[in-house]
Amino acid sequence: MTMPIIETSHLRMPRLGLGTWPMTGAACSAAVESAIALGYRHIDTAEMYGNEDAVGAGLAASGLPRAEIFLTTKIWNDKPEGDSIRRAFDASLKRLATPYVDLLLIHWPSPELNLPDALAGLAAIRAEGTARAIGVSNFPPKLLARAIAEGVGLAALQVEFHVMLDQSRLLEICRANDMALTAYSPLAKGGASSDPVLEGIARRHGATAAQVALAWLLAQPGVAMVPKAASRARQAENLGALDLKLDAADLAAIAGLPKDRRFVNPAMAPDWIDG
């Protein structure tokens, strides 16, 4: 198995990672350790998940050198400016028991967000070396464009993205600005695993519908993904998507699926279209 990589001027990130929400405690640590043993080199967590300590324990238990893991964490939206982001990030580093993260993101925008100050705070953290790259999560197109215009060198955007949700506007912005896009909920909150179209494609390839959904994302240049997988079996299944190549007929069938199904849309979410 060869893990494909996204490489930009800002980062070098494995395209398939392990999402850890909502795992906590020993189960989370065990999942991280298991994933690393299988060959995962990209782990995603967040302050809000309440599992950074468990993720850090799993990383330590794996025995792998820290430099071989790409680690992302995210700061919650109740920290609207640089100073509060800095304090929260310092606490995250302590919980993760690591001297740095590879990617630090603002988790969600909020009405209180002081965008210039928050991004300046991220840039200062990067300059110190405790975050190797910086970015944002859950930013809609107009807000993402504003963030890019601040000129701090954003490396990545993390958003919900899967076979049932069109994110072409955000992809276009990211590609035009040398940014990676990381897909969370890449299996559509389990919906991909039972979709009849994906199941049909999977049967033709001797694969699973989930593998088809991940292979479709792998066919999108500049896109990484972080499916949550607690069990070793599911982690291995997801890795199997790396060996699945979809043909033109497969891609055409997937293109015909509805592309307006958003599964993560809390009350605090921004205006996804015009925000």
Coordinates of N, CA, C and O in Angstrom, one line a residue, residues 34-198:
S34 N -4.2 1.5 16.6 CA -4.5 0.5 15.6 C -4.3 1.0 14.2 O -3.7 0.4 13.3
A35 N -4.8 2.2 14.0 CA -4.7 2.8 12.7 C -3.3 3.0 12.3 O -2.9 2.7 11.1
I36 N -2.5 3.5 13.2 CA -1.0 3.7 12.9 C -0.4 2.4 12.5 O 0.4 2.3 11.6
A37 N -0.7 1.3 13.3 CA -0.1 0.0 13.0 C -0.5 -0.5 11.6 O 0.3 -1.2 10.9
L38 N -1.7 -0.1 11.1 CA -2.1 -0.5 9.8 C -1.5 0.3 8.7 O -1.5 -0.1 7.5
G39 N -1.0 1.5 9.0 CA -0.3 2.3 8.0 C -0.8 3.7 7.9 O -0.4 4.5 7.0
Y40 N -1.8 4.1 8.7 CA -2.3 5.5 8.7 C -1.2 6.4 9.2 O -0.5 6.0 10.2
R41 N -1.1 7.5 8.6 CA -0.1 8.5 9.0 C -0.7 9.9 9.2 O 0.1 10.9 9.2
H42 N -2.0 10.0 9.2 CA -2.7 11.3 9.3 C -3.8 11.1 10.3 O -4.7 10.2 10.2
I43 N -3.8 11.8 11.4 CA -4.7 11.7 12.5 C -5.4 13.1 12.7 O -4.7 14.1 12.8
D44 N -6.7 13.1 12.8 CA -7.4 14.4 13.0 C -8.2 14.4 14.3 O -8.9 13.5 14.6
T45 N -8.0 15.5 15.0 CA -8.7 15.7 16.3 C -9.1 17.2 16.4 O -9.0 18.0 15.5
A46 N -9.6 17.6 17.6 CA -10.0 19.0 17.8 C -10.2 19.2 19.3 O -10.5 18.2 20.1
E47 N -10.0 20.4 19.7 CA -10.3 20.8 21.1 C -11.7 20.4 21.5 O -11.8 19.8 22.6
M48 N -12.7 20.6 20.7 CA -14.1 20.3 21.1 C -14.3 18.9 21.2 O -15.3 18.5 21.9
Y49 N -13.6 18.0 20.6 CA -13.8 16.6 20.6 C -13.6 16.0 22.0 O -14.1 14.9 22.3
G50 N -12.8 16.7 22.8 CA -12.6 16.2 24.2 C -11.7 14.9 24.2 O -11.8 14.1 25.1
N51 N -10.9 14.7 23.1 CA -10.2 13.5 23.0 C -8.7 13.7 22.7 O -8.0 12.8 22.4
E52 N -8.2 15.0 22.8 CA -6.8 15.2 22.5 C -5.9 14.4 23.4 O -4.8 13.9 22.9
D53 N -6.2 14.3 24.6 CA -5.4 13.5 25.5 C -5.3 12.0 25.1 O -4.3 11.4 25.1
A54 N -6.5 11.5 24.7 CA -6.5 10.1 24.2 C -5.8 9.9 22.9 O -5.1 8.9 22.7
V55 N -5.9 10.9 22.0 CA -5.2 10.9 20.7 C -3.7 10.9 21.0 O -2.9 10.1 20.4
G56 N -3.2 11.8 21.9 CA -1.8 11.8 22.3 C -1.3 10.5 22.8 O -0.2 10.1 22.5
A57 N -2.2 9.9 23.7 CA -1.8 8.6 24.3 C -1.6 7.5 23.2 O -0.7 6.7 23.2
G58 N -2.5 7.6 22.2 CA -2.5 6.6 21.1 C -1.2 6.8 20.2 O -0.6 5.8 19.8
L59 N -0.9 8.1 20.0 CA 0.3 8.4 19.2 C 1.5 7.8 20.0 O 2.4 7.2 19.4
A60 N 1.6 8.1 21.3 CA 2.7 7.6 22.1 C 2.8 6.1 22.1 O 3.9 5.5 22.0
A61 N 1.7 5.5 22.3 CA 1.7 4.0 22.3 C 2.1 3.3 21.0 O 2.6 2.2 21.0
S62 N 1.9 4.0 19.9 CA 2.2 3.5 18.6 C 3.7 3.2 18.5 O 4.1 2.4 17.7
G63 N 4.5 4.0 19.2 CA 6.0 3.9 19.1 C 6.5 4.5 17.8 O 7.8 4.5 17.6
L64 N 5.7 5.1 17.0 CA 6.2 5.7 15.8 C 6.8 7.1 16.1 O 6.3 7.8 16.9
P65 N 7.9 7.4 15.4 CA 8.5 8.8 15.6 C 7.5 9.9 15.3 O 6.7 9.7 14.3
R66 N 7.4 10.9 16.1 CA 6.4 12.0 15.9 C 6.5 12.5 14.4 O 5.5 12.9 13.9
A67 N 7.7 12.6 13.9 CA 7.8 13.2 12.6 C 7.2 12.4 11.5 O 6.9 12.9 10.4
E68 N 6.8 11.2 11.7 CA 6.1 10.4 10.7 C 4.6 10.5 10.7 O 4.0 9.8 9.9
I69 N 4.1 11.3 11.6 CA 2.6 11.4 11.7 C 2.2 12.9 11.4 O 2.9 13.8 11.8
F70 N 1.2 13.0 10.5 CA 0.6 14.3 10.3 C -0.6 14.5 11.2 O -1.6 13.7 11.1
L71 N -0.5 15.4 12.1 CA -1.5 15.6 13.2 C -2.2 17.0 13.0 O -1.6 18.0 12.9
T72 N -3.5 16.9 12.9 CA -4.3 18.1 12.8 C -5.2 18.3 14.1 O -5.7 17.3 14.6
T73 N -5.2 19.5 14.6 CA -6.2 19.8 15.7 C -6.9 21.2 15.3 O -6.4 21.9 14.4
K74 N -8.0 21.4 16.0 CA -8.8 22.6 15.6 C -9.2 23.3 16.9 O -9.5 22.6 17.9
I75 N -9.3 24.6 16.9 CA -9.7 25.4 18.0 C -11.2 25.8 17.9 O -11.6 26.3 16.8
W76 N -11.9 25.7 18.9 CA -13.4 25.9 18.9 C -13.7 27.4 18.7 O -12.9 28.3 18.8
N77 N -15.0 27.6 18.3 CA -15.4 28.9 17.8 C -15.7 29.9 18.9 O -16.1 31.1 18.6
D78 N -15.5 29.6 20.1 CA -15.7 30.5 21.2 C -14.4 31.3 21.5 O -14.3 32.0 22.5
K79 N -13.4 31.1 20.7 CA -12.1 31.8 20.7 C -12.0 32.7 19.5 O -11.5 32.3 18.4
P80 N -12.5 33.9 19.6 CA -12.7 34.7 18.3 C -11.5 35.6 17.9 O -11.6 36.2 16.8
E81 N -10.4 35.6 18.7 CA -9.3 36.4 18.3 C -8.0 35.7 18.7 O -8.0 34.6 19.3
G82 N -6.9 36.3 18.3 CA -5.6 35.7 18.4 C -5.2 35.2 19.8 O -4.7 34.1 20.0
D83 N -5.4 36.1 20.8 CA -5.0 35.7 22.2 C -5.7 34.5 22.7 O -5.1 33.6 23.3
S84 N -7.0 34.4 22.5 CA -7.7 33.3 23.0 C -7.4 32.0 22.2 O -7.4 30.9 22.8
I85 N -7.1 32.1 20.9 CA -6.7 31.0 20.2 C -5.4 30.5 20.7 O -5.2 29.3 20.8
R86 N -4.5 31.4 21.0 CA -3.1 31.0 21.5 C -3.3 30.3 22.8 O -2.6 29.2 23.0
R87 N -4.1 30.8 23.7 CA -4.2 30.1 25.0 C -4.8 28.7 24.8 O -4.4 27.7 25.4
A88 N -5.8 28.6 24.0 CA -6.5 27.3 23.7 C -5.5 26.3 23.1 O -5.5 25.1 23.4
F89 N -4.7 26.8 22.1 CA -3.8 25.9 21.4 C -2.7 25.5 22.4 O -2.3 24.3 22.3
D90 N -2.2 26.3 23.3 CA -1.2 25.9 24.3 C -1.8 24.7 25.1 O -1.0 23.7 25.4
A91 N -3.0 24.8 25.5 CA -3.7 23.7 26.2 C -3.8 22.5 25.4 O -3.6 21.3 25.9
S92 N -4.1 22.6 24.1 CA -4.2 21.5 23.2 C -2.9 20.8 23.1 O -2.8 19.5 23.1
L93 N -1.8 21.5 23.0 CA -0.5 20.9 22.9 C -0.2 20.1 24.1 O 0.4 18.9 24.1
K94 N -0.5 20.6 25.3 CA -0.3 19.8 26.5 C -1.1 18.6 26.6 O -0.6 17.5 26.9
R95 N -2.4 18.6 26.1 CA -3.2 17.4 26.1 C -2.7 16.4 25.1 O -2.7 15.2 25.4
L96 N -2.2 16.9 24.0 CA -1.7 16.0 23.0 C -0.3 15.4 23.3 O 0.1 14.5 22.7
A97 N 0.4 16.1 24.2 CA 1.7 15.7 24.7 C 2.7 15.7 23.4 O 3.4 14.7 23.3
T98 N 2.6 16.7 22.7 CA 3.4 16.9 21.5 C 4.0 18.3 21.4 O 3.3 19.2 21.9
P99 N 5.2 18.4 20.9 CA 5.7 19.8 20.8 C 5.1 20.6 19.6 O 5.3 21.9 19.6
Y100 N 4.4 20.0 18.7 CA 3.8 20.7 17.6 C 2.7 19.9 17.0 O 2.6 18.7 17.2
V101 N 1.9 20.6 16.2 CA 0.9 19.9 15.3 C 1.3 20.3 13.9 O 2.0 21.3 13.6
D102 N 0.9 19.5 12.9 CA 1.2 19.7 11.5 C 0.2 20.7 10.9 O 0.6 21.4 10.0
L103 N -1.0 20.7 11.4 CA -2.0 21.6 10.9 C -2.9 22.1 12.0 O -3.5 21.3 12.7
L104 N -3.1 23.4 12.1 CA -3.9 24.0 13.1 C -5.0 24.8 12.4 O -4.8 25.6 11.6
L105 N -6.3 24.5 12.8 CA -7.4 25.1 12.1 C -8.4 25.8 13.1 O -8.5 25.4 14.2
I106 N -9.0 26.9 12.6 CA -10.2 27.4 13.3 C -11.3 26.5 13.0 O -11.6 26.3 11.8
H107 N -12.0 26.0 14.0 CA -12.9 24.9 13.8 C -14.2 25.3 13.1 O -14.7 24.7 12.2
W108 N -14.8 26.4 13.6 CA -16.0 27.0 13.0 C -15.9 28.5 13.1 O -15.4 29.1 14.0
P109 N -16.5 29.2 12.1 CA -16.6 30.7 12.2 C -17.7 31.0 13.1 O -18.6 30.2 13.3
S110 N -17.7 32.2 13.7 CA -18.8 32.7 14.6 C -19.0 34.1 14.3 O -18.1 34.8 13.7
P111 N -20.2 34.7 14.6 CA -20.4 36.1 14.4 C -19.4 37.0 15.2 O -19.2 38.1 14.8
E112 N -18.8 36.5 16.2 CA -17.9 37.2 17.0 C -16.5 37.2 16.5 O -15.5 37.8 17.0
L113 N -16.2 36.3 15.4 CA -14.9 36.1 15.0 C -14.2 37.4 14.4 O -14.8 38.1 13.6
N114 N -13.1 37.7 15.0 CA -12.3 38.8 14.5 C -11.3 38.2 13.5 O -10.2 37.8 13.9
L115 N -11.7 38.1 12.3 CA -11.0 37.4 11.3 C -9.5 37.8 11.2 O -8.6 37.0 11.2
P116 N -9.2 39.1 11.0 CA -7.8 39.5 10.8 C -7.0 39.1 12.0 O -5.9 38.6 11.9
D117 N -7.5 39.4 13.2 CA -6.7 39.1 14.4 C -6.6 37.6 14.7 O -5.5 37.2 15.1
A118 N -7.6 36.8 14.4 CA -7.5 35.4 14.6 C -6.5 34.8 13.6 O -5.7 33.9 14.0
L119 N -6.5 35.2 12.4 CA -5.6 34.7 11.4 C -4.2 35.2 11.7 O -3.2 34.4 11.6
A120 N -4.0 36.4 12.2 CA -2.7 36.8 12.6 C -2.2 36.0 13.8 O -1.0 35.7 13.9
G121 N -3.1 35.6 14.7 CA -2.7 34.7 15.8 C -2.2 33.4 15.3 O -1.2 32.8 15.8
L122 N -2.9 32.8 14.3 CA -2.5 31.5 13.8 C -1.1 31.7 13.1 O -0.3 30.8 13.3
A123 N -1.0 32.8 12.4 CA 0.3 33.0 11.7 C 1.5 33.1 12.7 O 2.6 32.6 12.4
A124 N 1.2 33.7 13.8 CA 2.2 33.9 14.9 C 2.6 32.5 15.4 O 3.8 32.2 15.7
I125 N 1.6 31.7 15.6 CA 1.9 30.3 16.1 C 2.7 29.5 15.1 O 3.7 28.8 15.5
R126 N 2.4 29.7 13.9 CA 3.1 29.0 12.8 C 4.6 29.5 12.8 O 5.5 28.7 12.7
A127 N 4.8 30.8 12.9 CA 6.1 31.3 12.9 C 7.0 30.8 14.0 O 8.2 30.7 13.9
E128 N 6.4 30.4 15.1 CA 7.1 29.9 16.3 C 7.4 28.4 16.1 O 8.2 27.8 16.8
G129 N 6.7 27.7 15.1 CA 7.0 26.3 14.8 C 6.1 25.3 15.5 O 6.3 24.1 15.3
T130 N 5.2 25.8 16.4 CA 4.4 24.8 17.1 C 3.2 24.4 16.3 O 2.5 23.4 16.6
A131 N 2.9 25.1 15.2 CA 2.0 24.6 14.1 C 2.7 24.7 12.8 O 3.1 25.8 12.5
R132 N 2.9 23.6 12.1 CA 3.7 23.7 10.9 C 2.9 24.4 9.7 O 3.5 24.9 8.8
A133 N 1.5 24.3 9.8 CA 0.7 24.9 8.8 C -0.6 25.3 9.5 O -1.0 24.8 10.5
I134 N -1.3 26.2 8.8 CA -2.6 26.8 9.4 C -3.7 26.8 8.4 O -3.4 26.8 7.2
G135 N -4.9 26.8 8.9 CA -6.0 26.8 8.0 C -7.3 27.1 8.7 O -7.4 27.5 9.9
V136 N -8.4 26.8 8.0 CA -9.8 27.0 8.6 C -10.7 25.8 8.3 O -10.4 25.0 7.4
S137 N -11.8 25.8 9.0 CA -12.7 24.7 8.8 C -14.1 25.3 8.8 O -14.4 26.2 9.5
N138 N -15.0 24.7 8.0 CA -16.4 25.1 7.9 C -16.6 26.6 7.5 O -17.5 27.2 7.9
F139 N -15.7 27.1 6.7 CA -15.8 28.4 6.1 C -16.5 28.3 4.8 O -16.0 27.6 3.9
P140 N -17.6 29.0 4.5 CA -18.2 29.1 3.2 C -17.4 29.9 2.2 O -16.5 30.6 2.6
P141 N -17.8 29.9 0.9 CA -16.9 30.5 -0.1 C -16.6 31.9 0.2 O -15.4 32.3 0.1
K142 N -17.5 32.8 0.5 CA -17.2 34.2 0.6 C -16.3 34.5 1.8 O -15.3 35.3 1.8
L143 N -16.5 33.8 2.9 CA -15.7 34.0 4.1 C -14.3 33.4 3.9 O -13.3 33.9 4.3
L144 N -14.2 32.2 3.1 CA -12.9 31.7 2.8 C -12.1 32.7 2.0 O -10.9 32.9 2.2
A145 N -12.8 33.3 1.0 CA -12.1 34.3 0.1 C -11.6 35.4 1.0 O -10.5 35.9 0.8
R146 N -12.4 35.9 1.9 CA -11.9 36.9 2.8 C -10.7 36.5 3.6 O -9.8 37.3 3.8
A147 N -10.7 35.3 4.1 CA -9.6 34.8 4.9 C -8.4 34.7 4.1 O -7.3 35.1 4.5
I148 N -8.5 34.2 2.9 CA -7.3 34.1 2.0 C -6.8 35.5 1.7 O -5.5 35.7 1.7
A149 N -7.6 36.5 1.6 CA -7.2 37.8 1.3 C -6.4 38.5 2.4 O -5.7 39.5 2.2
E150 N -6.5 37.9 3.6 CA -5.7 38.4 4.7 C -4.2 38.1 4.5 O -3.3 38.7 5.1
G151 N -3.9 37.2 3.6 CA -2.5 37.0 3.1 C -1.6 36.3 4.1 O -0.4 36.5 4.1
V152 N -2.2 35.4 5.0 CA -1.3 34.8 6.0 C -0.8 33.4 5.5 O 0.0 32.8 6.2
G153 N -1.2 33.0 4.4 CA -0.7 31.7 3.8 C -1.5 30.5 4.4 O -0.9 29.6 5.0
L154 N -2.8 30.5 4.2 CA -3.6 29.4 4.6 C -3.3 28.1 3.8 O -3.2 28.2 2.6
A155 N -3.1 27.0 4.5 CA -2.7 25.8 3.9 C -3.9 24.9 3.5 O -3.8 24.1 2.6
A156 N -5.0 24.9 4.3 CA -6.0 23.9 4.1 C -7.4 24.5 4.6 O -7.5 25.3 5.5
L157 N -8.4 23.9 4.0 CA -9.8 24.1 4.4 C -10.3 22.7 4.7 O -10.2 21.7 4.0
Q158 N -11.1 22.5 5.9 CA -11.7 21.3 6.2 C -13.2 21.5 6.2 O -13.7 22.4 6.9
V159 N -14.0 20.7 5.4 CA -15.4 20.9 5.4 C -16.0 19.5 5.1 O -15.4 18.5 4.7
E160 N -17.3 19.4 5.3 CA -18.1 18.2 4.9 C -18.0 18.1 3.4 O -18.3 19.0 2.7
F161 N -17.7 16.9 3.0 CA -17.6 16.7 1.5 C -17.7 15.2 1.3 O -17.0 14.4 1.9
H162 N -18.6 14.8 0.4 CA -18.8 13.4 0.0 C -19.6 13.3 -1.3 O -19.9 14.3 -1.9
V163 N -19.9 12.1 -1.7 CA -20.5 11.9 -3.0 C -21.9 12.5 -3.1 O -22.4 12.6 -4.2
M164 N -22.5 12.9 -2.0 CA -23.8 13.4 -2.0 C -23.9 14.9 -1.7 O -24.9 15.5 -1.5
L165 N -22.7 15.6 -1.7 CA -22.6 17.0 -1.4 C -21.6 17.7 -2.3 O -20.4 17.4 -2.3
D166 N -22.1 18.6 -3.1 CA -21.3 19.4 -4.0 C -20.5 20.4 -3.3 O -21.1 21.2 -2.5
Q167 N -19.2 20.4 -3.5 CA -18.3 21.4 -2.9 C -17.4 22.0 -3.9 O -16.3 22.5 -3.7
S168 N -18.0 22.1 -5.2 CA -17.1 22.6 -6.3 C -16.7 24.0 -6.1 O -15.5 24.4 -6.5
R169 N -17.5 24.9 -5.5 CA -17.1 26.3 -5.3 C -15.9 26.4 -4.4 O -14.9 27.1 -4.6
L170 N -15.9 25.6 -3.3 CA -14.8 25.6 -2.4 C -13.6 25.0 -3.0 O -12.4 25.4 -2.8
L171 N -13.8 23.9 -3.7 CA -12.6 23.3 -4.4 C -11.9 24.2 -5.3 O -10.7 24.3 -5.4
E172 N -12.7 25.0 -6.1 CA -12.1 25.9 -7.0 C -11.3 26.9 -6.3 O -10.2 27.3 -6.7
I173 N -11.8 27.5 -5.2 CA -11.1 28.5 -4.4 C -9.8 27.9 -3.9 O -8.7 28.5 -3.9
C174 N -9.9 26.7 -3.3 CA -8.7 26.0 -2.7 C -7.6 25.8 -3.8 O -6.5 26.1 -3.6
R175 N -8.1 25.2 -4.9 CA -7.1 24.9 -6.0 C -6.4 26.2 -6.5 O -5.2 26.2 -6.9
A176 N -7.2 27.3 -6.6 CA -6.6 28.5 -7.1 C -5.7 29.2 -6.1 O -4.9 30.1 -6.5
N177 N -5.7 28.7 -4.9 CA -4.9 29.4 -3.9 C -3.9 28.4 -3.2 O -3.5 28.7 -2.0
D178 N -3.6 27.3 -3.8 CA -2.6 26.4 -3.3 C -2.9 25.8 -2.0 O -2.1 25.7 -1.1
M179 N -4.2 25.6 -1.8 CA -4.7 25.0 -0.5 C -5.2 23.6 -0.7 O -5.8 23.3 -1.8
A180 N -5.1 22.8 0.3 CA -5.7 21.4 0.3 C -7.1 21.6 0.8 O -7.4 22.5 1.6
L181 N -7.9 20.6 0.5 CA -9.3 20.5 1.1 C -9.4 19.1 1.7 O -9.2 18.1 1.1
T182 N -9.7 19.1 3.0 CA -9.9 17.9 3.8 C -11.4 17.7 4.0 O -12.1 18.5 4.5
A183 N -11.8 16.5 3.6 CA -13.3 16.1 3.7 C -13.5 15.4 5.0 O -12.9 14.4 5.3
Y184 N -14.4 16.0 5.8 CA -14.9 15.3 7.0 C -16.2 14.7 6.6 O -16.9 15.1 5.7
S185 N -16.7 13.7 7.4 CA -17.9 12.9 7.1 C -17.8 12.5 5.6 O -18.8 12.6 4.9
P186 N -16.7 11.9 5.2 CA -16.6 11.5 3.7 C -17.5 10.3 3.3 O -17.6 10.1 2.1
L187 N -18.1 9.7 4.3 CA -19.0 8.6 4.0 C -20.5 9.0 4.2 O -21.3 8.2 4.4
A188 N -20.7 10.3 4.3 CA -22.1 10.9 4.4 C -22.8 10.3 5.6 O -24.0 9.9 5.5
K189 N -22.1 10.3 6.7 CA -22.7 9.8 8.0 C -23.2 8.4 7.8 O -24.3 8.1 8.4
G190 N -22.6 7.6 7.1 CA -23.0 6.2 6.9 C -23.9 6.0 5.7 O -24.1 4.9 5.2
G191 N -24.4 7.1 5.1 CA -25.3 7.0 4.0 C -24.7 6.4 2.7 O -25.4 5.7 2.0
A192 N -23.4 6.7 2.6 CA -22.7 6.1 1.4 C -22.7 4.6 1.4 O -22.7 3.9 0.4
S193 N -22.6 4.0 2.6 CA -22.4 2.6 2.7 C -23.7 1.8 2.3 O -23.6 0.6 2.0
S194 N -24.8 2.4 2.3 CA -26.1 1.7 1.9 C -26.7 2.3 0.6 O -27.8 1.9 0.3
D195 N -26.0 3.2 -0.1 CA -26.6 3.7 -1.3 C -26.6 2.7 -2.4 O -25.5 2.1 -2.7
P196 N -27.7 2.5 -3.1 CA -27.8 1.4 -4.1 C -26.8 1.7 -5.3 O -26.3 0.7 -5.8
V197 N -26.7 2.9 -5.7 CA -25.7 3.2 -6.8 C -24.3 2.8 -6.4 O -23.6 2.1 -7.2
L198 N -23.9 3.2 -5.3 CA -22.5 2.9 -4.8 C -22.4 1.4 -4.6 O -21.3 0.8 -4.9

